[in-house]
mmCIF file of C-alpha atoms and ligand atoms in Angstrom:
data_model
loop_
_atom_site.group_PDB
_atom_site.id
_atom_site.type_symbol
_atom_site.label_atom_id
_atom_site.label_comp_id
_atom_site.label_asym_id
_atom_site.label_seq_id
_atom_site.Cartn_x
_atom_site.Cartn_y
_atom_site.Cartn_z
ATOM 1 C CA UNK A 1 -0.007 -0.120 -0.074
ATOM 2 C CA UNK A 2 1.468 3.485 -0.926
ATOM 3 C CA UNK A 3 2.444 5.682 2.045
ATOM 4 C CA UNK A 4 0.172 8.530 2.902
ATOM 5 C CA UNK A 5 1.680 11.828 1.654
ATOM 6 C CA UNK A 6 3.222 13.824 4.421
ATOM 7 C CA UNK A 7 2.960 17.658 4.980
ATOM 8 C CA UNK A 8 4.661 19.949 7.278
ATOM 9 C CA UNK A 9 2.529 22.870 8.429
ATOM 10 C CA UNK A 10 4.644 25.710 9.762
ATOM 11 C CA UNK A 11 2.653 27.751 12.377
ATOM 12 C CA UNK A 12 0.052 26.595 14.976
ATOM 13 C CA UNK A 13 -1.980 29.670 14.919
ATOM 14 C CA UNK A 14 -5.606 29.352 13.848
ATOM 15 C CA UNK A 15 -4.861 29.172 10.080
ATOM 16 C CA UNK A 16 -2.375 26.368 10.591
ATOM 17 C CA UNK A 17 -4.444 24.338 12.916
ATOM 18 C CA UNK A 18 -7.683 24.571 10.688
ATOM 19 C CA UNK A 19 -5.832 23.610 7.737
ATOM 20 C CA UNK A 20 -3.804 20.821 9.619
ATOM 21 C CA UNK A 21 -7.001 19.499 10.991
ATOM 22 C CA UNK A 22 -8.558 19.134 7.423
ATOM 23 C CA UNK A 23 -5.363 17.739 5.891
ATOM 24 C CA UNK A 24 -5.257 14.951 8.643
ATOM 25 C CA UNK A 25 -8.931 14.200 8.023
ATOM 26 C CA UNK A 26 -7.992 14.076 4.286
ATOM 27 C CA UNK A 27 -5.455 11.298 4.757
ATOM 28 C CA UNK A 28 -2.278 13.206 5.095
ATOM 29 C CA UNK A 29 0.524 12.472 7.545
ATOM 30 C CA UNK A 30 0.579 15.875 9.284
ATOM 31 C CA UNK A 31 3.449 17.505 11.252
ATOM 32 C CA UNK A 32 2.881 20.999 12.690
ATOM 33 C CA UNK A 33 5.823 23.113 13.895
ATOM 34 C CA UNK A 34 5.269 25.971 16.088
ATOM 35 C CA UNK A 35 7.973 28.193 17.498
ATOM 36 C CA UNK A 36 6.265 28.990 20.594
ATOM 37 C CA UNK A 37 5.453 26.749 23.434
ATOM 38 C CA UNK A 38 1.675 26.866 23.028
ATOM 39 C CA UNK A 39 -0.730 26.844 20.003
ATOM 40 C CA UNK A 40 -2.930 29.683 19.052
ATOM 41 C CA UNK A 41 -0.630 32.375 17.640
ATOM 42 C CA UNK A 42 -2.366 35.662 17.903
ATOM 43 C CA UNK A 43 -5.357 33.831 19.492
ATOM 44 C CA UNK A 44 -3.212 32.452 22.401
ATOM 45 C CA UNK A 45 -4.675 32.337 25.892
ATOM 46 C CA UNK A 46 -3.319 32.231 29.383
ATOM 47 C CA UNK A 47 -4.832 31.241 32.703
ATOM 48 C CA UNK A 48 -6.179 34.330 34.582
ATOM 49 C CA UNK A 49 -7.745 33.452 37.840
ATOM 50 C CA UNK A 50 -9.768 30.237 37.251
ATOM 51 C CA UNK A 51 -10.523 30.894 33.521
ATOM 52 C CA UNK A 52 -8.536 30.961 30.259
ATOM 53 C CA UNK A 53 -8.372 34.391 28.562
ATOM 54 C CA UNK A 54 -6.932 35.592 25.256
ATOM 55 C CA UNK A 55 -3.881 37.735 25.475
ATOM 56 C CA UNK A 56 -5.237 39.877 22.832
ATOM 57 C CA UNK A 57 -9.028 40.476 22.818
ATOM 58 C CA UNK A 58 -11.063 38.467 20.346
ATOM 59 C CA UNK A 59 -14.873 38.378 19.700
ATOM 60 C CA UNK A 60 -17.099 36.744 17.186
ATOM 61 C CA UNK A 61 -19.597 38.631 15.019
ATOM 62 C CA UNK A 62 -22.871 36.989 13.863
ATOM 63 C CA UNK A 63 -21.732 36.994 10.235
ATOM 64 C CA UNK A 64 -18.507 35.111 11.041
ATOM 65 C CA UNK A 65 -19.886 32.188 8.915
ATOM 66 C CA UNK A 66 -16.685 30.121 8.667
ATOM 67 C CA UNK A 67 -16.050 30.554 12.393
ATOM 68 C CA UNK A 68 -19.582 29.510 13.381
ATOM 69 C CA UNK A 69 -19.404 26.547 11.014
ATOM 70 C CA UNK A 70 -16.000 25.601 12.616
ATOM 71 C CA UNK A 71 -17.478 25.698 16.161
ATOM 72 C CA UNK A 72 -20.426 23.574 15.012
ATOM 73 C CA UNK A 73 -18.156 20.960 13.463
ATOM 74 C CA UNK A 74 -16.140 20.754 16.534
ATOM 75 C CA UNK A 75 -19.323 20.539 18.780
ATOM 76 C CA UNK A 76 -18.633 23.867 20.489
ATOM 77 C CA UNK A 77 -21.567 25.949 18.942
ATOM 78 C CA UNK A 78 -23.631 25.687 22.000
ATOM 79 C CA UNK A 79 -20.543 27.440 23.943
ATOM 80 C CA UNK A 80 -21.040 30.664 22.177
ATOM 81 C CA UNK A 81 -23.099 33.353 24.035
ATOM 82 C CA UNK A 82 -24.130 36.560 22.161
ATOM 83 C CA UNK A 83 -23.809 39.883 24.053
ATOM 84 C CA UNK A 84 -25.034 43.453 23.387
ATOM 85 C CA UNK A 85 -22.010 45.600 23.422
ATOM 86 C CA UNK A 86 -21.885 49.152 24.693
ATOM 87 C CA UNK A 87 -19.527 51.341 22.763
ATOM 88 C CA UNK A 88 -18.278 54.737 23.895
ATOM 89 C CA UNK A 89 -20.711 57.452 22.567
ATOM 90 C CA UNK A 90 -22.826 55.173 20.783
ATOM 91 C CA UNK A 91 -24.664 51.811 21.310
ATOM 92 C CA UNK A 92 -23.096 48.708 19.708
ATOM 93 C CA UNK A 93 -25.040 47.884 16.565
ATOM 94 C CA UNK A 94 -24.159 44.177 16.463
ATOM 95 C CA UNK A 95 -24.107 41.511 19.070
ATOM 96 C CA UNK A 96 -20.694 40.024 19.765
ATOM 97 C CA UNK A 97 -20.075 36.417 20.529
ATOM 98 C CA UNK A 98 -17.756 34.903 23.009
ATOM 99 C CA UNK A 99 -17.345 31.202 23.972
ATOM 100 C CA UNK A 100 -18.298 30.165 27.297
ATOM 101 C CA UNK A 101 -14.679 29.082 28.395
ATOM 102 C CA UNK A 102 -12.958 31.448 25.852
ATOM 103 C CA UNK A 103 -11.295 30.682 22.666
ATOM 104 C CA UNK A 104 -8.903 28.155 24.384
ATOM 105 C CA UNK A 105 -11.583 25.654 24.004
ATOM 106 C CA UNK A 106 -11.531 26.051 20.176
ATOM 107 C CA UNK A 107 -7.730 25.874 19.996
ATOM 108 C CA UNK A 108 -7.775 22.722 22.267
ATOM 109 C CA UNK A 109 -10.402 21.064 20.150
ATOM 110 C CA UNK A 110 -8.456 21.720 16.986
ATOM 111 C CA UNK A 111 -4.997 20.410 18.477
ATOM 112 C CA UNK A 112 -6.966 17.460 19.801
ATOM 113 C CA UNK A 113 -8.428 16.587 16.509
ATOM 114 C CA UNK A 114 -5.080 16.817 14.715
ATOM 115 C CA UNK A 115 -3.435 14.383 17.094
ATOM 116 C CA UNK A 116 -6.398 12.116 17.096
ATOM 117 C CA UNK A 117 -6.032 11.960 13.216
ATOM 118 C CA UNK A 118 -2.560 10.925 13.657
ATOM 119 C CA UNK A 119 -0.864 14.338 13.450
ATOM 120 C CA UNK A 120 1.935 15.514 15.511
ATOM 121 C CA UNK A 121 2.433 19.055 16.887
ATOM 122 C CA UNK A 122 5.971 20.173 17.709
ATOM 123 C CA UNK A 123 6.112 22.980 20.068
ATOM 124 C CA UNK A 124 9.283 25.212 20.470
ATOM 125 C CA UNK A 125 10.302 24.368 16.773
ATOM 126 C CA UNK A 126 11.146 27.402 14.706
ATOM 127 C CA UNK A 127 11.496 26.673 11.064
ATOM 128 C CA UNK A 128 14.709 28.392 9.878
ATOM 129 C CA UNK A 129 15.077 26.834 6.442
ATOM 130 C CA UNK A 130 13.199 25.003 3.814
ATOM 131 C CA UNK A 131 15.038 23.076 1.215
ATOM 132 C CA UNK A 132 14.403 20.677 -1.698
ATOM 133 C CA UNK A 133 15.841 17.211 -1.624
ATOM 134 C CA UNK A 134 16.066 15.606 -5.068
ATOM 135 C CA UNK A 135 15.620 11.779 -5.025
ATOM 136 C CA UNK A 136 15.484 9.321 -7.633
ATOM 137 C CA UNK A 137 11.766 8.653 -7.385
ATOM 138 C CA UNK A 138 10.452 12.017 -6.114
ATOM 139 C CA UNK A 139 11.527 15.367 -4.705
ATOM 140 C CA UNK A 140 10.761 16.122 -1.191
ATOM 141 C CA UNK A 141 11.239 18.955 1.169
ATOM 142 C CA UNK A 142 13.377 19.317 4.310
ATOM 143 C CA UNK A 143 12.674 21.825 7.035
ATOM 144 C CA UNK A 144 15.464 22.710 9.468
ATOM 145 C CA UNK A 145 14.212 23.586 12.764
ATOM 146 C CA UNK A 146 15.876 25.127 15.581
ATOM 147 C CA UNK A 147 14.862 24.308 19.173
ATOM 148 C CA UNK A 148 15.296 26.404 22.349
ATOM 149 C CA UNK A 149 18.565 24.788 23.224
ATOM 150 C CA UNK A 150 19.954 25.715 19.868
ATOM 151 C CA UNK A 151 20.085 22.146 18.565
ATOM 152 C CA UNK A 152 18.501 21.698 15.196
ATOM 153 C CA UNK A 153 16.118 19.048 13.873
ATOM 154 C CA UNK A 154 15.450 18.055 10.177
ATOM 155 C CA UNK A 155 11.971 17.246 8.970
ATOM 156 C CA UNK A 156 11.346 15.470 5.776
ATOM 157 C CA UNK A 157 7.945 15.918 3.966
ATOM 158 C CA UNK A 158 6.216 15.776 0.720
ATOM 159 C CA UNK A 159 4.534 19.090 0.937
ATOM 160 C CA UNK A 160 4.807 22.291 3.254
ATOM 161 C CA UNK A 161 2.315 24.764 4.236
ATOM 162 C CA UNK A 162 3.640 28.033 5.648
ATOM 163 C CA UNK A 163 1.183 30.094 7.707
ATOM 164 C CA UNK A 164 3.459 32.943 9.112
ATOM 165 C CA UNK A 165 4.382 36.315 7.664
ATOM 166 C CA UNK A 166 5.258 36.769 3.999
ATOM 167 C CA UNK A 167 8.615 38.139 5.102
ATOM 168 C CA UNK A 168 9.513 35.304 7.265
ATOM 169 C CA UNK A 169 8.831 32.904 4.349
ATOM 170 C CA UNK A 170 11.215 35.046 2.181
ATOM 171 C CA UNK A 171 13.904 34.652 4.915
ATOM 172 C CA UNK A 172 13.587 30.916 5.368
ATOM 173 C CA UNK A 173 13.557 30.054 1.675
ATOM 174 C CA UNK A 174 17.051 31.130 0.521
ATOM 175 C CA UNK A 175 17.908 27.459 -0.267
ATOM 176 C CA UNK A 176 15.133 27.212 -2.671
ATOM 177 C CA UNK A 177 15.077 28.247 -6.310
ATOM 178 C CA UNK A 178 12.417 30.979 -6.048
ATOM 179 C CA UNK A 179 12.192 33.617 -8.791
ATOM 180 C CA UNK A 180 13.645 37.070 -7.615
ATOM 181 C CA UNK A 181 10.461 38.956 -8.223
ATOM 182 C CA UNK A 182 8.452 36.366 -6.227
ATOM 183 C CA UNK A 183 10.875 36.902 -3.238
ATOM 184 C CA UNK A 184 10.636 40.664 -3.741
ATOM 185 C CA UNK A 185 6.749 40.484 -3.487
ATOM 186 C CA UNK A 186 7.045 38.708 -0.415
ATOM 187 C CA UNK A 187 9.488 41.129 1.155
ATOM 188 C CA UNK A 188 7.368 44.208 -0.078
ATOM 189 C CA UNK A 189 4.450 43.154 2.248
ATOM 190 C CA UNK A 190 4.755 45.546 5.223
ATOM 191 C CA UNK A 191 3.066 44.952 8.587
ATOM 192 C CA UNK A 192 2.154 46.980 11.678
ATOM 193 C CA UNK A 193 2.992 45.670 14.882
ATOM 194 C CA UNK A 194 0.681 45.383 18.051
ATOM 195 C CA UNK A 195 1.327 45.805 21.584
ATOM 196 C CA UNK A 196 -1.647 44.799 23.896
ATOM 197 C CA UNK A 197 -1.626 45.484 27.541
ATOM 198 C CA UNK A 198 -4.062 43.060 29.485
ATOM 199 C CA UNK A 199 -4.895 44.479 32.864
ATOM 200 C CA UNK A 200 -6.750 42.747 35.693
ATOM 201 C CA UNK A 201 -8.117 45.500 37.900
ATOM 202 C CA UNK A 202 -10.038 45.682 41.295
ATOM 203 C CA UNK A 203 -13.003 47.658 39.645
ATOM 204 C CA UNK A 204 -14.105 48.341 36.230
ATOM 205 C CA UNK A 205 -12.260 51.402 34.541
ATOM 206 C CA UNK A 206 -15.323 52.414 32.365
ATOM 207 C CA UNK A 207 -18.814 51.661 31.898
ATOM 208 C CA UNK A 208 -18.589 50.960 28.108
ATOM 209 C CA UNK A 209 -17.203 47.843 26.201
ATOM 210 C CA UNK A 210 -15.017 49.615 23.617
ATOM 211 C CA UNK A 211 -13.384 53.060 23.126
ATOM 212 C CA UNK A 212 -11.224 54.366 20.326
ATOM 213 C CA UNK A 213 -8.214 56.709 20.987
ATOM 214 C CA UNK A 214 -6.422 59.095 18.758
ATOM 215 C CA UNK A 215 -2.924 57.791 17.674
ATOM 216 C CA UNK A 216 -1.410 61.206 18.048
ATOM 217 C CA UNK A 217 -2.185 61.644 21.668
ATOM 218 C CA UNK A 218 -2.431 58.092 23.137
ATOM 219 C CA UNK A 219 0.055 55.055 22.656
ATOM 220 C CA UNK A 220 -3.023 52.758 22.332
ATOM 221 C CA UNK A 221 -5.871 53.269 19.983
ATOM 222 C CA UNK A 222 -8.574 51.069 21.475
ATOM 223 C CA UNK A 223 -9.590 50.197 25.001
ATOM 224 C CA UNK A 224 -11.686 47.113 25.577
ATOM 225 C CA UNK A 225 -13.329 46.421 28.881
ATOM 226 C CA UNK A 226 -13.914 42.740 28.158
ATOM 227 C CA UNK A 227 -15.692 42.103 31.467
ATOM 228 C CA UNK A 228 -18.262 44.599 30.721
ATOM 229 C CA UNK A 229 -19.252 42.334 27.758
ATOM 230 C CA UNK A 230 -18.989 38.828 29.295
ATOM 231 C CA UNK A 231 -19.172 39.643 32.917
ATOM 232 C CA UNK A 232 -16.689 38.980 35.728
ATOM 233 C CA UNK A 233 -16.658 35.255 35.399
ATOM 234 C CA UNK A 234 -13.839 33.652 37.506
ATOM 235 C CA UNK A 235 -11.021 35.988 36.299
ATOM 236 C CA UNK A 236 -10.540 37.256 39.815
ATOM 237 C CA UNK A 237 -10.864 40.994 38.716
ATOM 238 C CA UNK A 238 -12.109 43.210 35.881
ATOM 239 C CA UNK A 239 -10.508 42.733 32.389
ATOM 240 C CA UNK A 240 -9.305 45.632 30.579
ATOM 241 C CA UNK A 241 -7.226 45.587 27.280
ATOM 242 C CA UNK A 242 -5.163 48.412 25.929
ATOM 243 C CA UNK A 243 -4.384 47.664 22.253
ATOM 244 C CA UNK A 244 -1.739 49.897 20.332
ATOM 245 C CA UNK A 245 -0.767 49.499 16.773
ATOM 246 C CA UNK A 246 2.863 50.486 15.857
ATOM 247 C CA UNK A 247 5.281 50.872 13.085
ATOM 248 C CA UNK A 248 8.397 49.188 14.350
ATOM 249 C CA UNK A 249 10.398 52.247 13.974
ATOM 250 C CA UNK A 250 8.419 53.675 16.827
ATOM 251 C CA UNK A 251 10.647 54.179 19.978
ATOM 252 C CA UNK A 252 8.139 52.347 22.156
ATOM 253 C CA UNK A 253 8.536 49.065 20.205
ATOM 254 C CA UNK A 254 12.066 48.413 21.508
ATOM 255 C CA UNK A 255 11.219 49.646 25.232
ATOM 256 C CA UNK A 256 10.969 47.028 27.941
ATOM 257 C CA UNK A 257 7.630 45.693 29.003
ATOM 258 C CA UNK A 258 7.627 47.715 32.250
ATOM 259 C CA UNK A 259 8.393 50.956 30.411
ATOM 260 C CA UNK A 260 5.519 50.201 28.035
ATOM 261 C CA UNK A 261 3.331 49.573 31.037
ATOM 262 C CA UNK A 262 4.307 52.722 32.573
ATOM 263 C CA UNK A 263 3.453 54.667 29.384
ATOM 264 C CA UNK A 264 0.240 53.037 28.943
ATOM 265 C CA UNK A 265 -0.661 53.563 32.498
ATOM 266 C CA UNK A 266 0.281 57.143 32.381
ATOM 267 C CA UNK A 267 -2.372 57.541 29.501
ATOM 268 C CA UNK A 268 -4.854 55.781 31.389
ATOM 269 C CA UNK A 269 -4.669 58.177 34.226
ATOM 270 C CA UNK A 270 -4.914 61.111 31.706
ATOM 271 C CA UNK A 271 -8.344 59.600 30.884
ATOM 272 C CA UNK A 272 -9.354 58.918 34.360
ATOM 273 C CA UNK A 273 -7.075 60.440 36.954
ATOM 274 C CA UNK A 274 -8.777 58.432 39.797
ATOM 275 C CA UNK A 275 -7.149 55.235 38.866
ATOM 276 C CA UNK A 276 -4.219 54.180 41.007
ATOM 277 C CA UNK A 277 -1.376 51.518 40.571
ATOM 278 C CA UNK A 278 -2.664 49.857 43.443
ATOM 279 C CA UNK A 279 -6.033 49.222 41.511
ATOM 280 C CA UNK A 280 -4.152 46.935 39.144
ATOM 281 C CA UNK A 281 -3.904 43.346 40.210
ATOM 282 C CA UNK A 282 -1.741 42.007 37.559
ATOM 283 C CA UNK A 283 -0.805 42.952 33.946
ATOM 284 C CA UNK A 284 0.733 41.305 30.914
ATOM 285 C CA UNK A 285 2.107 42.907 27.675
ATOM 286 C CA UNK A 286 1.850 40.907 24.418
ATOM 287 C CA UNK A 287 3.874 42.048 21.341
ATOM 288 C CA UNK A 288 2.794 40.700 17.851
ATOM 289 C CA UNK A 289 5.416 41.861 15.311
ATOM 290 C CA UNK A 290 3.326 40.851 12.244
ATOM 291 C CA UNK A 291 -0.078 41.776 13.427
ATOM 292 C CA UNK A 292 -1.554 43.654 10.609
ATOM 293 C CA UNK A 293 -0.445 43.660 6.846
ATOM 294 C CA UNK A 294 -0.587 47.243 5.685
ATOM 295 C CA UNK A 295 0.335 46.549 1.977
ATOM 296 C CA UNK A 296 -0.817 43.961 -0.218
ATOM 297 C CA UNK A 297 1.471 41.912 -2.436
ATOM 298 C CA UNK A 298 1.229 43.296 -5.998
ATOM 299 C CA UNK A 299 1.276 39.909 -7.606
ATOM 300 C CA UNK A 300 -0.138 36.572 -6.553
ATOM 301 C CA UNK A 301 2.036 35.211 -3.680
ATOM 302 C CA UNK A 302 0.868 31.545 -4.247
ATOM 303 C CA UNK A 303 4.383 29.979 -4.377
ATOM 304 C CA UNK A 304 5.613 28.990 -7.855
ATOM 305 C CA UNK A 305 7.165 25.658 -6.420
ATOM 306 C CA UNK A 306 4.835 22.482 -6.567
ATOM 307 C CA UNK A 307 4.291 21.299 -2.969
ATOM 308 C CA UNK A 308 5.164 24.463 -1.232
ATOM 309 C CA UNK A 309 2.086 26.528 -0.195
ATOM 310 C CA UNK A 310 1.509 29.840 1.705
ATOM 311 C CA UNK A 311 -1.617 30.805 3.642
ATOM 312 C CA UNK A 312 -0.924 34.084 5.141
ATOM 313 C CA UNK A 313 -3.021 37.104 6.364
ATOM 314 C CA UNK A 314 -1.694 39.389 3.609
ATOM 315 C CA UNK A 315 -3.269 37.034 1.012
ATOM 316 C CA UNK A 316 -6.872 37.929 2.079
ATOM 317 C CA UNK A 317 -7.652 40.460 -0.478
ATOM 318 C CA UNK A 318 -5.982 43.471 -2.369
ATOM 319 C CA UNK A 319 -8.296 45.932 -0.848
ATOM 320 C CA UNK A 320 -8.700 44.373 2.706
ATOM 321 C CA UNK A 321 -9.241 46.654 5.585
ATOM 322 C CA UNK A 322 -8.189 45.842 9.097
ATOM 323 C CA UNK A 323 -11.706 44.560 9.647
ATOM 324 C CA UNK A 324 -11.189 41.879 7.051
ATOM 325 C CA UNK A 325 -8.151 40.372 8.571
ATOM 326 C CA UNK A 326 -10.466 38.510 11.041
ATOM 327 C CA UNK A 327 -10.443 35.046 12.188
ATOM 328 C CA UNK A 328 -13.330 34.219 9.857
ATOM 329 C CA UNK A 329 -11.100 35.021 6.680
ATOM 330 C CA UNK A 330 -8.287 32.921 7.999
ATOM 331 C CA UNK A 331 -10.601 29.902 8.532
ATOM 332 C CA UNK A 332 -11.986 30.265 4.962
ATOM 333 C CA UNK A 333 -8.423 30.721 3.566
ATOM 334 C CA UNK A 334 -7.118 27.538 5.478
ATOM 335 C CA UNK A 335 -10.132 25.477 4.304
ATOM 336 C CA UNK A 336 -9.454 26.517 0.661
ATOM 337 C CA UNK A 337 -5.827 25.778 0.811
ATOM 338 C CA UNK A 338 -6.369 22.279 2.429
ATOM 339 C CA UNK A 339 -8.751 21.397 -0.405
ATOM 340 C CA UNK A 340 -6.186 22.597 -3.050
ATOM 341 C CA UNK A 341 -3.329 20.516 -1.474
ATOM 342 C CA UNK A 342 -5.694 17.498 -1.220
ATOM 343 C CA UNK A 343 -6.760 17.783 -4.955
ATOM 344 C CA UNK A 344 -3.059 18.241 -6.074
ATOM 345 C CA UNK A 345 -2.033 15.082 -4.230
ATOM 346 C CA UNK A 346 -5.372 13.027 -4.891
ATOM 347 C CA UNK A 347 -6.548 14.203 -8.241
ATOM 348 C CA UNK A 348 -10.142 12.910 -8.966
ATOM 349 C CA UNK A 349 -10.384 11.026 -12.010
ATOM 350 C CA UNK A 350 -12.839 12.534 -14.396
ATOM 351 C CA UNK A 351 -15.913 10.259 -14.708
ATOM 352 C CA UNK A 352 -15.638 9.960 -18.575
ATOM 353 C CA UNK A 353 -12.010 8.380 -18.129
ATOM 354 C CA UNK A 354 -13.413 6.026 -15.520
ATOM 355 C CA UNK A 355 -16.156 4.951 -17.908
ATOM 356 C CA UNK A 356 -13.573 4.406 -20.757
ATOM 357 C CA UNK A 357 -11.408 2.163 -18.623
ATOM 358 C CA UNK A 358 -14.468 0.134 -17.558
ATOM 359 C CA UNK A 359 -15.262 -0.202 -21.197
ATOM 360 C CA UNK A 360 -11.814 -1.337 -22.264
ATOM 361 C CA UNK A 361 -11.713 -3.824 -19.374
ATOM 362 C CA UNK A 362 -14.992 -5.457 -20.251
HETATM 363 C C1 LIG B 401 -5.130 43.335 18.246
HETATM 364 C C2 LIG B 401 -5.881 42.155 17.484
HETATM 365 C C3 LIG B 401 -7.116 42.043 17.738
HETATM 366 C C4 LIG B 401 -7.852 41.073 17.039
HETATM 367 N N1 LIG B 401 -9.271 40.853 17.335
HETATM 368 C C5 LIG B 401 -9.947 40.002 16.489
HETATM 369 C C6 LIG B 401 -11.394 39.808 16.731
HETATM 370 O O1 LIG B 401 -11.805 40.332 17.686
HETATM 371 N N2 LIG B 401 -12.032 38.994 15.968
HETATM 372 C C7 LIG B 401 -11.422 38.404 14.759
HETATM 373 O O2 LIG B 401 -12.207 37.616 14.174
HETATM 374 N N3 LIG B 401 -10.175 38.511 14.605
HETATM 375 C C8 LIG B 401 -9.473 39.379 15.418
HETATM 376 N N4 LIG B 401 -8.023 39.434 15.130
HETATM 377 C C9 LIG B 401 -7.473 38.816 13.883
HETATM 378 C C10 LIG B 401 -6.963 37.395 14.245
HETATM 379 O O3 LIG B 401 -6.251 37.335 15.416
HETATM 380 C C11 LIG B 401 -6.200 36.693 13.184
HETATM 381 O O4 LIG B 401 -6.951 36.779 12.056
HETATM 382 C C12 LIG B 401 -5.826 35.391 13.261
HETATM 383 O O5 LIG B 401 -5.504 35.081 14.811
HETATM 384 C C13 LIG B 401 -4.532 34.973 12.513
HETATM 385 O O6 LIG B 401 -4.214 33.711 12.667
HETATM 386 P P1 LIG B 401 -3.062 33.054 11.815
HETATM 387 O O7 LIG B 401 -2.884 31.717 12.157
HETATM 388 O O8 LIG B 401 -3.194 33.352 10.310
HETATM 389 O O9 LIG B 401 -1.774 33.938 12.244
HETATM 390 P P2 LIG B 401 -1.037 33.815 13.547
HETATM 391 O O10 LIG B 401 -1.950 33.833 14.734
HETATM 392 O O11 LIG B 401 0.061 34.966 13.547
HETATM 393 O O12 LIG B 401 -0.228 32.476 13.623
HETATM 394 C C14 LIG B 401 0.981 32.170 12.967
HETATM 395 C C15 LIG B 401 1.713 31.133 13.811
HETATM 396 O O13 LIG B 401 2.857 30.791 13.176
HETATM 397 C C16 LIG B 401 3.997 30.758 14.043
HETATM 398 N N5 LIG B 401 5.170 30.897 13.136
HETATM 399 C C17 LIG B 401 5.534 31.914 12.332
HETATM 400 N N6 LIG B 401 6.722 31.657 11.867
HETATM 401 C C18 LIG B 401 7.108 30.428 12.213
HETATM 402 C C19 LIG B 401 8.364 29.717 11.964
HETATM 403 N N7 LIG B 401 9.324 30.164 11.108
HETATM 404 N N8 LIG B 401 8.536 28.605 12.620
HETATM 405 C C20 LIG B 401 7.518 28.048 13.403
HETATM 406 N N9 LIG B 401 6.308 28.772 13.785
HETATM 407 C C21 LIG B 401 6.266 30.034 13.064
HETATM 408 C C22 LIG B 401 3.729 31.792 14.942
HETATM 409 O O14 LIG B 401 4.470 31.566 16.196
HETATM 410 C C23 LIG B 401 2.258 31.796 15.109
HETATM 411 O O15 LIG B 401 1.905 30.750 16.175
HETATM 412 C C24 LIG B 401 -7.226 40.295 15.866
HETATM 413 C C25 LIG B 401 -5.863 40.563 15.483
HETATM 414 C C26 LIG B 401 -5.029 41.520 16.324
HETATM 415 C C27 LIG B 401 -3.679 41.762 16.119
#
């Protein structure tokens, strides 16, 4: 019996996990490599009090059709509650959805299905190089991963799906024979970084759910009082997020976490001078280097090499706004690329040719 084709999925964010799950279900031997010690990427969570909570605020909308289908497929749809949101200066027009136990359950269910389907997820594996190995019978890919202790591991596979930033793909494919203009188009995609400060406070900072701030006067552009939407739960306090989007040339990007905390807190005091440092029970700063693509590739960035695939935020659309770089679009892209990979490896024979063969045999 021929061996199942193998695929290495680089990145265990939502896109990588959704694609890996589908590929495992479609008969691939799946290996996922993730540079961090947990899955989820931008949607990662940590334990706050007795709950899991996202490090960066995430909520669903009613028209997130692909996300809602995913929750249904995983048997988690009943976990989603829909809330009225109160925005600063205006009532929220749309209900926002949030899972009963946070998005952590979605990420866990995806990783569980991948491993149940025979897939393996390697954490703490940073893909540093992708090369092509030419064998007598077929060409395969080899991924060099570096681990936390600086040792390296080689992974051999038939196909590769990369789900990180376009720039990172350009950096790790120097061993491959990619056309220069293709590599340039990957490097031309620019991104804004994000620094989100998660605060657990003794009392709510504001009565609304979300409030925007002007980039010229504040280091963050959005305040989200998550516990005003979903309630206090068992977080052990009120949850406030301050989300700032930056060019990496901004001096704050290179400051230490405590310096960024101080700058964000100073601005909070400007908004409401009654808040004290002692009102904050705990805080955590999360930096995302490639948070938001701000330019789209001029040409298609589908890779020109057979068996090497990319599924990256920047591919969402030429005219995408920040609102479109949502989880829903990632799930849709991940499902499409998994279908494409499957049909390249297992082409369906046209019915007419099947009929002809039957005729010849009889
Ligand atoms: C501030 C902010 C708020 C948001 N709020 C919402 C929201 O409310 N609703 C919504 O629908 N969407 C929201 N989004 C968007 C949503 O987070 C993303 O669309 C989605 O999480 C992207 O998933 P991804 O898997 O494509 O990318 P990522 O989450 O970035 O995952 C990529 C993964 O690949 C790994 N990786 C990269 N390179 C390598 C390598 N060389 N080797 C190994 N691993 C590698 C990374 O570590 C990461 O885990 C928000 C985004 C931001 C930045």
